[in-house]
Amino acid sequence: MNTIEIPERDILVELPSCWEDLNGDQFACVVQTWLKLLDGKINQDEFRLIILYNFLGIKRGPFQDMKDKRLSREQLEDKFANVWQLTELLGWLIRIEETEDGPAGFLNFTEVRNWLQELDNDGGVLILGPSDGMIDITFGEYRQAWKYFEAYTRNHKHADLDRMVATLYRPERENYLRLKHRPDFDGNRREAFNPYLTDHYAELLVQVPFWKKYVIYTWFGNCDRWIKEGELELDGRPLTFTPIFSKNKPLDEDVETLDENELGMTGLLYLIAESKLFGDPAQVDRTNYIDILTALLYWKQQSDKIKRSPL
């Protein structure tokens, strides 16, 4: 947090300096304002100004804008000199990357924390999402969510976005309050994943604001990248699944990685089922995604040892 004082307006506030500092309302403002920027309704300077005013708790109405229009250029520059300096403290929100069209700004949102654990809709149905890092989803959930994630990335059809969210977000289990006290409770508060109910659950999302779906879409991509490239902890030890996804292998290594196989997720499902470790394909789909990756990593490590051992 950065402590900001504006004596002339009797303002003393803490200005967020990272995503962890944001509260729910501030987070919503950032995402909604970013979408306006993407739509071309505002520019980057206006984006930072709107966010700054929100963080400082300053409200600007149409009358204030009318007053500002009467000021000269010098008066405006003097009035907003300090404001523009403060906007520099919001640089952490946007990252600049080189593209084919030159430098471009992107929302620097790489969080794997699930900011939207619950979704409300007009029907009064509480819809629940996965935990932070998406570590509690099944292989079946991941396979289907990834399919719709890729589809929406390509065509931006809202139906694909709704189905992706409906795959991960489902109503609370009907008997959750009773089950959570049982010693054999599996910890899952959401209804069990059923691909045949995805379209039905997608209908519950029609009235959910687009910005929330956009957050979930971005969050899914963040979690997927973190699981594939980051470091998790298993039994108190660091674990990375990079070897089973990375294409950047040593020249003497010919073990195929997941990103290189041409069978796709469905083919992988049946290959795992053949091992009988988790059961038939239906049981594999009900297995935790991290457990599946852990098994794949173990098999790859064993395969690497065999290929590297002298004959």
PDB file of N, CA, C and O in Angstrom, residues 12-68:
ATOM      1  N   LEU A  12      -6.714  11.354   3.144  1.00  0.00           N
ATOM      2  CA  LEU A  12      -5.567  10.540   3.563  1.00  0.00           C
ATOM      3  C   LEU A  12      -5.981   9.083   3.389  1.00  0.00           C
ATOM      4  O   LEU A  12      -6.794   8.562   4.154  1.00  0.00           O
ATOM      5  N   VAL A  13      -5.470   8.446   2.369  1.00  0.00           N
ATOM      6  CA  VAL A  13      -5.897   7.084   2.050  1.00  0.00           C
ATOM      7  C   VAL A  13      -4.699   6.205   1.739  1.00  0.00           C
ATOM      8  O   VAL A  13      -3.587   6.691   1.490  1.00  0.00           O
ATOM      9  N   GLU A  14      -4.961   4.902   1.743  1.00  0.00           N
ATOM     10  CA  GLU A  14      -3.971   3.919   1.330  1.00  0.00           C
ATOM     11  C   GLU A  14      -4.266   3.546  -0.117  1.00  0.00           C
ATOM     12  O   GLU A  14      -5.359   3.062  -0.432  1.00  0.00           O
ATOM     13  N   LEU A  15      -3.307   3.774  -0.994  1.00  0.00           N
ATOM     14  CA  LEU A  15      -3.481   3.466  -2.410  1.00  0.00           C
ATOM     15  C   LEU A  15      -2.917   2.076  -2.695  1.00  0.00           C
ATOM     16  O   LEU A  15      -1.742   1.826  -2.436  1.00  0.00           O
ATOM     17  N   PRO A  16      -3.722   1.143  -3.208  1.00  0.00           N
ATOM     18  CA  PRO A  16      -3.229  -0.211  -3.496  1.00  0.00           C
ATOM     19  C   PRO A  16      -2.009  -0.186  -4.407  1.00  0.00           C
ATOM     20  O   PRO A  16      -1.926   0.635  -5.328  1.00  0.00           O
ATOM     21  N   SER A  17      -1.080  -1.085  -4.146  1.00  0.00           N
ATOM     22  CA  SER A  17       0.132  -1.167  -4.962  1.00  0.00           C
ATOM     23  C   SER A  17       0.302  -2.538  -5.603  1.00  0.00           C
ATOM     24  O   SER A  17       1.306  -2.797  -6.265  1.00  0.00           O
ATOM     25  N   CYS A  18      -0.669  -3.424  -5.407  1.00  0.00           N
ATOM     26  CA  CYS A  18      -0.652  -4.743  -6.028  1.00  0.00           C
ATOM     27  C   CYS A  18      -2.058  -5.322  -5.947  1.00  0.00           C
ATOM     28  O   CYS A  18      -2.927  -4.782  -5.256  1.00  0.00           O
ATOM     29  N   TRP A  19      -2.290  -6.428  -6.653  1.00  0.00           N
ATOM     30  CA  TRP A  19      -3.622  -7.030  -6.689  1.00  0.00           C
ATOM     31  C   TRP A  19      -4.074  -7.469  -5.301  1.00  0.00           C
ATOM     32  O   TRP A  19      -5.259  -7.391  -4.977  1.00  0.00           O
ATOM     33  N   GLU A  20      -3.138  -7.929  -4.473  1.00  0.00           N
ATOM     34  CA  GLU A  20      -3.503  -8.405  -3.142  1.00  0.00           C
ATOM     35  C   GLU A  20      -4.065  -7.293  -2.265  1.00  0.00           C
ATOM     36  O   GLU A  20      -4.785  -7.569  -1.297  1.00  0.00           O
ATOM     37  N   ASP A  21      -3.753  -6.041  -2.603  1.00  0.00           N
ATOM     38  CA  ASP A  21      -4.226  -4.912  -1.811  1.00  0.00           C
ATOM     39  C   ASP A  21      -5.670  -4.525  -2.120  1.00  0.00           C
ATOM     40  O   ASP A  21      -6.283  -3.758  -1.374  1.00  0.00           O
ATOM     41  N   LEU A  22      -6.204  -5.006  -3.229  1.00  0.00           N
ATOM     42  CA  LEU A  22      -7.533  -4.582  -3.669  1.00  0.00           C
ATOM     43  C   LEU A  22      -8.638  -5.234  -2.852  1.00  0.00           C
ATOM     44  O   LEU A  22      -8.550  -6.401  -2.475  1.00  0.00           O
ATOM     45  N   ASN A  23      -9.696  -4.471  -2.620  1.00  0.00           N
ATOM     46  CA  ASN A  23     -10.910  -5.080  -2.081  1.00  0.00           C
ATOM     47  C   ASN A  23     -11.817  -5.450  -3.250  1.00  0.00           C
ATOM     48  O   ASN A  23     -11.494  -5.173  -4.418  1.00  0.00           O
ATOM     49  N   GLY A  24     -12.962  -6.057  -2.969  1.00  0.00           N
ATOM     50  CA  GLY A  24     -13.835  -6.537  -4.030  1.00  0.00           C
ATOM     51  C   GLY A  24     -14.333  -5.449  -4.957  1.00  0.00           C
ATOM     52  O   GLY A  24     -14.362  -5.617  -6.183  1.00  0.00           O
ATOM     53  N   ASP A  25     -14.732  -4.296  -4.394  1.00  0.00           N
ATOM     54  CA  ASP A  25     -15.242  -3.191  -5.209  1.00  0.00           C
ATOM     55  C   ASP A  25     -14.153  -2.605  -6.100  1.00  0.00           C
ATOM     56  O   ASP A  25     -14.401  -2.256  -7.263  1.00  0.00           O
ATOM     57  N   GLN A  26     -12.948  -2.490  -5.563  1.00  0.00           N
ATOM     58  CA  GLN A  26     -11.839  -1.962  -6.358  1.00  0.00           C
ATOM     59  C   GLN A  26     -11.481  -2.919  -7.493  1.00  0.00           C
ATOM     60  O   GLN A  26     -11.208  -2.486  -8.621  1.00  0.00           O
ATOM     61  N   PHE A  27     -11.493  -4.198  -7.190  1.00  0.00           N
ATOM     62  CA  PHE A  27     -11.206  -5.199  -8.221  1.00  0.00           C
ATOM     63  C   PHE A  27     -12.231  -5.110  -9.346  1.00  0.00           C
ATOM     64  O   PHE A  27     -11.879  -5.133 -10.532  1.00  0.00           O
ATOM     65  N   ALA A  28     -13.513  -4.990  -8.991  1.00  0.00           N
ATOM     66  CA  ALA A  28     -14.569  -4.884  -9.991  1.00  0.00           C
ATOM     67  C   ALA A  28     -14.378  -3.637 -10.841  1.00  0.00           C
ATOM     68  O   ALA A  28     -14.553  -3.673 -12.073  1.00  0.00           O
ATOM     69  N   CYS A  29     -14.004  -2.528 -10.221  1.00  0.00           N
ATOM     70  CA  CYS A  29     -13.788  -1.283 -10.956  1.00  0.00           C
ATOM     71  C   CYS A  29     -12.661  -1.435 -11.969  1.00  0.00           C
ATOM     72  O   CYS A  29     -12.775  -0.988 -13.112  1.00  0.00           O
ATOM     73  N   VAL A  30     -11.562  -2.078 -11.561  1.00  0.00           N
ATOM     74  CA  VAL A  30     -10.421  -2.259 -12.459  1.00  0.00           C
ATOM     75  C   VAL A  30     -10.838  -3.059 -13.696  1.00  0.00           C
ATOM     76  O   VAL A  30     -10.556  -2.669 -14.832  1.00  0.00           O
ATOM     77  N   VAL A  31     -11.518  -4.176 -13.485  1.00  0.00           N
ATOM     78  CA  VAL A  31     -11.884  -5.042 -14.605  1.00  0.00           C
ATOM     79  C   VAL A  31     -12.905  -4.350 -15.521  1.00  0.00           C
ATOM     80  O   VAL A  31     -12.764  -4.370 -16.750  1.00  0.00           O
ATOM     81  N   GLN A  32     -13.922  -3.726 -14.941  1.00  0.00           N
ATOM     82  CA  GLN A  32     -14.948  -3.066 -15.741  1.00  0.00           C
ATOM     83  C   GLN A  32     -14.359  -1.905 -16.549  1.00  0.00           C
ATOM     84  O   GLN A  32     -14.720  -1.707 -17.714  1.00  0.00           O
ATOM     85  N   THR A  33     -13.436  -1.171 -15.934  1.00  0.00           N
ATOM     86  CA  THR A  33     -12.804  -0.057 -16.637  1.00  0.00           C
ATOM     87  C   THR A  33     -11.870  -0.566 -17.719  1.00  0.00           C
ATOM     88  O   THR A  33     -11.763   0.031 -18.801  1.00  0.00           O
ATOM     89  N   TRP A  34     -11.207  -1.679 -17.457  1.00  0.00           N
ATOM     90  CA  TRP A  34     -10.321  -2.275 -18.472  1.00  0.00           C
ATOM     91  C   TRP A  34     -11.123  -2.705 -19.699  1.00  0.00           C
ATOM     92  O   TRP A  34     -10.670  -2.512 -20.831  1.00  0.00           O
ATOM     93  N   LEU A  35     -12.293  -3.255 -19.492  1.00  0.00           N
ATOM     94  CA  LEU A  35     -13.130  -3.672 -20.623  1.00  0.00           C
ATOM     95  C   LEU A  35     -13.570  -2.466 -21.450  1.00  0.00           C
ATOM     96  O   LEU A  35     -13.697  -2.555 -22.678  1.00  0.00           O
ATOM     97  N   LYS A  36     -13.792  -1.333 -20.796  1.00  0.00           N
ATOM     98  CA  LYS A  36     -14.115  -0.104 -21.541  1.00  0.00           C
ATOM     99  C   LYS A  36     -12.924   0.317 -22.396  1.00  0.00           C
ATOM    100  O   LYS A  36     -13.090   0.792 -23.522  1.00  0.00           O
ATOM    101  N   LEU A  37     -11.723   0.130 -21.854  1.00  0.00           N
ATOM    102  CA  LEU A  37     -10.513   0.448 -22.609  1.00  0.00           C
ATOM    103  C   LEU A  37     -10.383  -0.477 -23.816  1.00  0.00           C
ATOM    104  O   LEU A  37     -10.062  -0.032 -24.921  1.00  0.00           O
ATOM    105  N   LEU A  38     -10.647  -1.766 -23.620  1.00  0.00           N
ATOM    106  CA  LEU A  38     -10.575  -2.722 -24.730  1.00  0.00           C
ATOM    107  C   LEU A  38     -11.589  -2.388 -25.820  1.00  0.00           C
ATOM    108  O   LEU A  38     -11.334  -2.587 -27.007  1.00  0.00           O
ATOM    109  N   ASP A  39     -12.760  -1.891 -25.409  1.00  0.00           N
ATOM    110  CA  ASP A  39     -13.812  -1.540 -26.369  1.00  0.00           C
ATOM    111  C   ASP A  39     -13.560  -0.203 -27.049  1.00  0.00           C
ATOM    112  O   ASP A  39     -14.351   0.219 -27.906  1.00  0.00           O
ATOM    113  N   GLY A  40     -12.497   0.490 -26.660  1.00  0.00           N
ATOM    114  CA  GLY A  40     -12.185   1.771 -27.276  1.00  0.00           C
ATOM    115  C   GLY A  40     -13.001   2.936 -26.744  1.00  0.00           C
ATOM    116  O   GLY A  40     -12.987   4.025 -27.328  1.00  0.00           O
ATOM    117  N   LYS A  41     -13.695   2.729 -25.627  1.00  0.00           N
ATOM    118  CA  LYS A  41     -14.537   3.800 -25.069  1.00  0.00           C
ATOM    119  C   LYS A  41     -13.707   4.818 -24.289  1.00  0.00           C
ATOM    120  O   LYS A  41     -14.151   5.962 -24.107  1.00  0.00           O
ATOM    121  N   ILE A  42     -12.552   4.401 -23.811  1.00  0.00           N
ATOM    122  CA  ILE A  42     -11.639   5.294 -23.095  1.00  0.00           C
ATOM    123  C   ILE A  42     -10.217   4.969 -23.533  1.00  0.00           C
ATOM    124  O   ILE A  42      -9.964   3.923 -24.139  1.00  0.00           O
ATOM    125  N   ASN A  43      -9.266   5.884 -23.228  1.00  0.00           N
ATOM    126  CA  ASN A  43      -7.865   5.601 -23.520  1.00  0.00           C
ATOM    127  C   ASN A  43      -7.132   5.231 -22.232  1.00  0.00           C
ATOM    128  O   ASN A  43      -7.722   5.228 -21.154  1.00  0.00           O
ATOM    129  N   GLN A  44      -5.826   4.957 -22.351  1.00  0.00           N
ATOM    130  CA  GLN A  44      -5.073   4.502 -21.175  1.00  0.00           C
ATOM    131  C   GLN A  44      -4.977   5.567 -20.092  1.00  0.00           C
ATOM    132  O   GLN A  44      -5.011   5.256 -18.898  1.00  0.00           O
ATOM    133  N   ASP A  45      -4.873   6.842 -20.490  1.00  0.00           N
ATOM    134  CA  ASP A  45      -4.837   7.908 -19.490  1.00  0.00           C
ATOM    135  C   ASP A  45      -6.151   7.968 -18.721  1.00  0.00           C
ATOM    136  O   ASP A  45      -6.159   8.120 -17.485  1.00  0.00           O
ATOM    137  N   GLU A  46      -7.258   7.855 -19.446  1.00  0.00           N
ATOM    138  CA  GLU A  46      -8.567   7.877 -18.787  1.00  0.00           C
ATOM    139  C   GLU A  46      -8.740   6.654 -17.890  1.00  0.00           C
ATOM    140  O   GLU A  46      -9.337   6.742 -16.812  1.00  0.00           O
ATOM    141  N   PHE A  47      -8.217   5.513 -18.342  1.00  0.00           N
ATOM    142  CA  PHE A  47      -8.275   4.292 -17.536  1.00  0.00           C
ATOM    143  C   PHE A  47      -7.609   4.523 -16.183  1.00  0.00           C
ATOM    144  O   PHE A  47      -8.194   4.252 -15.127  1.00  0.00           O
ATOM    145  N   ARG A  48      -6.405   5.052 -16.196  1.00  0.00           N
ATOM    146  CA  ARG A  48      -5.673   5.266 -14.950  1.00  0.00           C
ATOM    147  C   ARG A  48      -6.356   6.324 -14.082  1.00  0.00           C
ATOM    148  O   ARG A  48      -6.373   6.194 -12.848  1.00  0.00           O
ATOM    149  N   LEU A  49      -6.921   7.341 -14.716  1.00  0.00           N
ATOM    150  CA  LEU A  49      -7.582   8.396 -13.953  1.00  0.00           C
ATOM    151  C   LEU A  49      -8.827   7.872 -13.241  1.00  0.00           C
ATOM    152  O   LEU A  49      -9.062   8.158 -12.066  1.00  0.00           O
ATOM    153  N   ILE A  50      -9.613   7.078 -13.962  1.00  0.00           N
ATOM    154  CA  ILE A  50     -10.832   6.501 -13.365  1.00  0.00           C
ATOM    155  C   ILE A  50     -10.470   5.587 -12.197  1.00  0.00           C
ATOM    156  O   ILE A  50     -11.092   5.631 -11.132  1.00  0.00           O
ATOM    157  N   ILE A  51      -9.449   4.764 -12.392  1.00  0.00           N
ATOM    158  CA  ILE A  51      -9.022   3.844 -11.335  1.00  0.00           C
ATOM    159  C   ILE A  51      -8.496   4.616 -10.133  1.00  0.00           C
ATOM    160  O   ILE A  51      -8.809   4.292  -8.980  1.00  0.00           O
ATOM    161  N   LEU A  52      -7.701   5.649 -10.385  1.00  0.00           N
ATOM    162  CA  LEU A  52      -7.146   6.447  -9.291  1.00  0.00           C
ATOM    163  C   LEU A  52      -8.261   7.068  -8.461  1.00  0.00           C
ATOM    164  O   LEU A  52      -8.227   7.001  -7.226  1.00  0.00           O
ATOM    165  N   TYR A  53      -9.243   7.675  -9.114  1.00  0.00           N
ATOM    166  CA  TYR A  53     -10.342   8.302  -8.389  1.00  0.00           C
ATOM    167  C   TYR A  53     -11.120   7.267  -7.573  1.00  0.00           C
ATOM    168  O   TYR A  53     -11.557   7.547  -6.462  1.00  0.00           O
ATOM    169  N   ASN A  54     -11.274   6.087  -8.133  1.00  0.00           N
ATOM    170  CA  ASN A  54     -11.975   5.023  -7.401  1.00  0.00           C
ATOM    171  C   ASN A  54     -11.181   4.617  -6.165  1.00  0.00           C
ATOM    172  O   ASN A  54     -11.742   4.477  -5.067  1.00  0.00           O
ATOM    173  N   PHE A  55      -9.874   4.440  -6.318  1.00  0.00           N
ATOM    174  CA  PHE A  55      -9.036   4.043  -5.197  1.00  0.00           C
ATOM    175  C   PHE A  55      -9.011   5.112  -4.106  1.00  0.00           C
ATOM    176  O   PHE A  55      -8.929   4.799  -2.910  1.00  0.00           O
ATOM    177  N   LEU A  56      -9.071   6.390  -4.521  1.00  0.00           N
ATOM    178  CA  LEU A  56      -9.022   7.495  -3.562  1.00  0.00           C
ATOM    179  C   LEU A  56     -10.385   7.820  -2.975  1.00  0.00           C
ATOM    180  O   LEU A  56     -10.486   8.629  -2.052  1.00  0.00           O
ATOM    181  N   GLY A  57     -11.433   7.206  -3.531  1.00  0.00           N
ATOM    182  CA  GLY A  57     -12.778   7.476  -3.037  1.00  0.00           C
ATOM    183  C   GLY A  57     -13.330   8.809  -3.490  1.00  0.00           C
ATOM    184  O   GLY A  57     -14.224   9.373  -2.856  1.00  0.00           O
ATOM    185  N   ILE A  58     -12.794   9.330  -4.603  1.00  0.00           N
ATOM    186  CA  ILE A  58     -13.248  10.612  -5.144  1.00  0.00           C
ATOM    187  C   ILE A  58     -14.284  10.353  -6.231  1.00  0.00           C
ATOM    188  O   ILE A  58     -14.041   9.577  -7.168  1.00  0.00           O
ATOM    189  N   LYS A  59     -15.411  10.987  -6.134  1.00  0.00           N
ATOM    190  CA  LYS A  59     -16.468  10.838  -7.132  1.00  0.00           C
ATOM    191  C   LYS A  59     -16.549  12.103  -7.980  1.00  0.00           C
ATOM    192  O   LYS A  59     -16.609  13.203  -7.459  1.00  0.00           O
ATOM    193  N   ARG A  60     -16.534  11.903  -9.282  1.00  0.00           N
ATOM    194  CA  ARG A  60     -16.657  13.025 -10.218  1.00  0.00           C
ATOM    195  C   ARG A  60     -17.977  12.896 -10.969  1.00  0.00           C
ATOM    196  O   ARG A  60     -18.213  11.916 -11.651  1.00  0.00           O
ATOM    197  N   GLY A  61     -18.786  13.905 -10.849  1.00  0.00           N
ATOM    198  CA  GLY A  61     -20.058  13.927 -11.544  1.00  0.00           C
ATOM    199  C   GLY A  61     -19.979  14.757 -12.804  1.00  0.00           C
ATOM    200  O   GLY A  61     -18.956  15.396 -13.095  1.00  0.00           O
ATOM    201  N   PRO A  62     -21.037  14.808 -13.585  1.00  0.00           N
ATOM    202  CA  PRO A  62     -21.051  15.582 -14.838  1.00  0.00           C
ATOM    203  C   PRO A  62     -20.828  17.071 -14.609  1.00  0.00           C
ATOM    204  O   PRO A  62     -20.254  17.755 -15.446  1.00  0.00           O
ATOM    205  N   PHE A  63     -21.278  17.606 -13.437  1.00  0.00           N
ATOM    206  CA  PHE A  63     -21.100  19.031 -13.166  1.00  0.00           C
ATOM    207  C   PHE A  63     -19.618  19.373 -12.994  1.00  0.00           C
ATOM    208  O   PHE A  63     -19.172  20.436 -13.411  1.00  0.00           O
ATOM    209  N   GLN A  64     -18.858  18.448 -12.382  1.00  0.00           N
ATOM    210  CA  GLN A  64     -17.427  18.668 -12.218  1.00  0.00           C
ATOM    211  C   GLN A  64     -16.739  18.687 -13.573  1.00  0.00           C
ATOM    212  O   GLN A  64     -15.844  19.498 -13.833  1.00  0.00           O
ATOM    213  N   ASP A  65     -17.159  17.806 -14.466  1.00  0.00           N
ATOM    214  CA  ASP A  65     -16.583  17.778 -15.810  1.00  0.00           C
ATOM    215  C   ASP A  65     -16.880  19.081 -16.548  1.00  0.00           C
ATOM    216  O   ASP A  65     -16.038  19.599 -17.289  1.00  0.00           O
ATOM    217  N   MET A  66     -18.094  19.603 -16.362  1.00  0.00           N
ATOM    218  CA  MET A  66     -18.470  20.859 -17.021  1.00  0.00           C
ATOM    219  C   MET A  66     -17.607  22.015 -16.505  1.00  0.00           C
ATOM    220  O   MET A  66     -17.182  22.881 -17.272  1.00  0.00           O
ATOM    221  N   LYS A  67     -17.328  22.029 -15.195  1.00  0.00           N
ATOM    222  CA  LYS A  67     -16.487  23.072 -14.622  1.00  0.00           C
ATOM    223  C   LYS A  67     -15.077  22.994 -15.187  1.00  0.00           C
ATOM    224  O   LYS A  67     -14.449  24.012 -15.490  1.00  0.00           O
ATOM    225  N   ASP A  68     -14.563  21.774 -15.320  1.00  0.00           N
ATOM    226  CA  ASP A  68     -13.201  21.608 -15.830  1.00  0.00           C
ATOM    227  C   ASP A  68     -13.074  22.096 -17.269  1.00  0.00           C
ATOM    228  O   ASP A  68     -12.017  22.592 -17.672  1.00  0.00           O
TER     229      ASP A  68
END
